[in-house]
mmCIF file of C-alpha atoms in Angstrom:
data_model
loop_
_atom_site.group_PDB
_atom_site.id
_atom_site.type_symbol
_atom_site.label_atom_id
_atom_site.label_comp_id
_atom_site.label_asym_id
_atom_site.label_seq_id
_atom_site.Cartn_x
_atom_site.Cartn_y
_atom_site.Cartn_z
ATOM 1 C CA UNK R 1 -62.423 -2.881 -25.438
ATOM 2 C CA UNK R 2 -61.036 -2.239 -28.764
ATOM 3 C CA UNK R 3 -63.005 -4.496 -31.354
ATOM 4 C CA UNK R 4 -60.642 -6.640 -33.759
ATOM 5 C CA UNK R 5 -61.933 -7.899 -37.131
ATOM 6 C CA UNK R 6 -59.978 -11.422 -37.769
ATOM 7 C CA UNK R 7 -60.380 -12.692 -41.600
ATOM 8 C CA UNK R 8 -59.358 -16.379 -42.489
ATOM 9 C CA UNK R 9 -58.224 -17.106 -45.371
ATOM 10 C CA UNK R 10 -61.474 -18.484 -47.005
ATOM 11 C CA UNK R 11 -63.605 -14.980 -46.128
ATOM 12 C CA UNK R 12 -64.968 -15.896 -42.968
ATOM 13 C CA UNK R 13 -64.613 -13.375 -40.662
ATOM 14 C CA UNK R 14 -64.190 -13.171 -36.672
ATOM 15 C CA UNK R 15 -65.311 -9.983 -34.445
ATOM 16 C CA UNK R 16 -63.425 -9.771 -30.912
ATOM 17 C CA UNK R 17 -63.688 -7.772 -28.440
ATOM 18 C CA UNK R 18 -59.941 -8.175 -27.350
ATOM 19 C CA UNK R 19 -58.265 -6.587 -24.137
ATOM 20 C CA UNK R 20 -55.427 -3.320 -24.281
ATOM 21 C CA UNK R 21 -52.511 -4.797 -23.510
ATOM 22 C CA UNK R 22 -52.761 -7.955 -25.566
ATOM 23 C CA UNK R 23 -51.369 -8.263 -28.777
ATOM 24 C CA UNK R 24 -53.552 -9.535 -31.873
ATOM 25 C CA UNK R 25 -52.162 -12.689 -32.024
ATOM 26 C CA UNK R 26 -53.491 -13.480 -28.412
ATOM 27 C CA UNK R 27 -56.623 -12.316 -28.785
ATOM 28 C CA UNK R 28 -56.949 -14.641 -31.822
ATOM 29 C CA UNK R 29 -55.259 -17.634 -30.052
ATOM 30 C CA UNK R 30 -57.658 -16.808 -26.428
ATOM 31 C CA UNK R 31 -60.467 -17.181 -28.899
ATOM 32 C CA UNK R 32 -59.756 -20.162 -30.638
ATOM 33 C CA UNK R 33 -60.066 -18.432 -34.078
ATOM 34 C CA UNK R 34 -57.847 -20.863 -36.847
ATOM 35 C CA UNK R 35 -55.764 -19.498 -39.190
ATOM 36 C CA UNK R 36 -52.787 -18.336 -36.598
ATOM 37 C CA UNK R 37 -51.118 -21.072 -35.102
ATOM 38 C CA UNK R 38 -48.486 -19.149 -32.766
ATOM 39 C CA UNK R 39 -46.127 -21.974 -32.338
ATOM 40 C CA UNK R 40 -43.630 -20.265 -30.480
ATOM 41 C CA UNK R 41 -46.154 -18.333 -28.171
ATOM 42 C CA UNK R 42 -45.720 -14.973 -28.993
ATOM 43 C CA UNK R 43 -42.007 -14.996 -28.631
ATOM 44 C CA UNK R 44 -41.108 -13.646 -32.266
ATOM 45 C CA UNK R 45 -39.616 -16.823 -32.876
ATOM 46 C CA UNK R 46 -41.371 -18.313 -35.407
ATOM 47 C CA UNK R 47 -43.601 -16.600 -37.991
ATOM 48 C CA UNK R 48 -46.905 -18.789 -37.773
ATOM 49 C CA UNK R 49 -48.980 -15.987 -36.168
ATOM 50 C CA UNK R 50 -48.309 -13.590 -40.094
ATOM 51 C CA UNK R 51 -51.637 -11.732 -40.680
ATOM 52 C CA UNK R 52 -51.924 -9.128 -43.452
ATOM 53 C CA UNK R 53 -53.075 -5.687 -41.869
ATOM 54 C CA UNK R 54 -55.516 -4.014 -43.874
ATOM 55 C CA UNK R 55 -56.072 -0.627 -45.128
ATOM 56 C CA UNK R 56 -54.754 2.659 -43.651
ATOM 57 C CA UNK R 57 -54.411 0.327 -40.550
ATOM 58 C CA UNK R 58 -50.295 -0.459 -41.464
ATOM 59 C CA UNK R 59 -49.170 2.827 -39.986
ATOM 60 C CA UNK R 60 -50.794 2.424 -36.716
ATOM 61 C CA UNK R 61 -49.749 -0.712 -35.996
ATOM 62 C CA UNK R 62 -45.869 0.657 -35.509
ATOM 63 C CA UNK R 63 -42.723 -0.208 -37.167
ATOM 64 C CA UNK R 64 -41.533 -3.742 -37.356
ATOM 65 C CA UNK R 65 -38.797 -4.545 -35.591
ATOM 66 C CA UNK R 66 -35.360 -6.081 -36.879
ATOM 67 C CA UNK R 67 -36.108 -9.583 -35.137
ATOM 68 C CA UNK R 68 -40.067 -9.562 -36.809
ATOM 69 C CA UNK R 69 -38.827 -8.811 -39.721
ATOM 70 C CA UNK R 70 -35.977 -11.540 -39.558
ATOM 71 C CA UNK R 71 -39.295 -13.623 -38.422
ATOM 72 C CA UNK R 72 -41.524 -13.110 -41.628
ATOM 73 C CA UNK R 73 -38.555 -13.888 -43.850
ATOM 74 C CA UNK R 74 -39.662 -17.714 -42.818
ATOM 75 C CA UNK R 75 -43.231 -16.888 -43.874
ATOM 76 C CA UNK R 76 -44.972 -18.206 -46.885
ATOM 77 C CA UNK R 77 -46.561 -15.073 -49.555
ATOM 78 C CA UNK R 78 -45.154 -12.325 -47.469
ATOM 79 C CA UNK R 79 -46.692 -8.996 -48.632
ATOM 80 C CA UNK R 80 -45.625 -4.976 -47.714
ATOM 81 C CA UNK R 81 -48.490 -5.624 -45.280
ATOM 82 C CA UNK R 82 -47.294 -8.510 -43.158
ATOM 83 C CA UNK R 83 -47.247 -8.418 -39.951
ATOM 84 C CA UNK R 84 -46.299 -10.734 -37.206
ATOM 85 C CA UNK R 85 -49.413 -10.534 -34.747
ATOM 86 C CA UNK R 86 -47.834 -11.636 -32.181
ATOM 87 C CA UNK R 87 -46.074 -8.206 -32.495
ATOM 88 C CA UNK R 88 -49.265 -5.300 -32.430
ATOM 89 C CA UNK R 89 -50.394 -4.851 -29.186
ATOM 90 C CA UNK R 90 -54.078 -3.784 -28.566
ATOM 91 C CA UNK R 91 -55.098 -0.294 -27.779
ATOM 92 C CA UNK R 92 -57.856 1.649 -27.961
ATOM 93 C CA UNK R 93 -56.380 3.570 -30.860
ATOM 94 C CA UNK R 94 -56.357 -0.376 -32.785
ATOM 95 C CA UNK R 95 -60.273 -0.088 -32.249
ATOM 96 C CA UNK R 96 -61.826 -1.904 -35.633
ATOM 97 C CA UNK R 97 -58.774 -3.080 -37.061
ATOM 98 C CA UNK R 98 -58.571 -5.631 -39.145
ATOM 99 C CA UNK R 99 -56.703 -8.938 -40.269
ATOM 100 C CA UNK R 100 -56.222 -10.756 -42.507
ATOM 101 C CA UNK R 101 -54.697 -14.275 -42.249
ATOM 102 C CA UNK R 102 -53.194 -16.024 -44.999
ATOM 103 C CA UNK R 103 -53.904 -19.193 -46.529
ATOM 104 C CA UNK R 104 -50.985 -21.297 -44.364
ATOM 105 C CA UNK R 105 -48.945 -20.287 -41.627
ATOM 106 C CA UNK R 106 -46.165 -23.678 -42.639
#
């Protein structure tokens, strides 16, 4: 299983072993790691799972989509590396990627 690196906002840092198939946000959310709240479930339809992807990871994550970007325009210090987790779905290509989460999600 592709590992995920999950940092909160403070430094501390969280290292999953999440499933293919799942996006990041679930993986965070299955784990009880803080920092993403996912109020809406992984819907896109709310934009408290934002993470900041970091590094040369951005491009292999995939495009955002029209309705995520729509999404992060209700997020708080959004950056050219936002991301809505609930949008990157786990591969084994996504092995040692890593998040960032931001300081608040509201």
């Amino acid at each position: 299983m592709p590992k995920i690196t999950y940092i909160e906002h403070d430094g501390a840092e969280h290292v999953l072993e999440v499933k293919n198939g799942l996006s990041v946000m679930e993986g965070a959310v299955k784990n009880n790691i803080p920092g993403i709240d996912a109020d809406c479930g992984g819907a896109c339809a709310c934009a408290t799972c934002h993470v900041y992807v970091q590094g040369d990871w951005l491009a292999k994550t995939g495009e955002k989509s029209a309705m995520e970007e729509s999404m992060l325009d209700f997020a708080e210090n959004v950056e050219d590396n936002s991301r809505l987790s609930c949008q990157i779905k786990v591969s084994d290509e996504l092995d040692g990627l890593t998040v960032k989460m931001p300081q608040s999600q509201h």
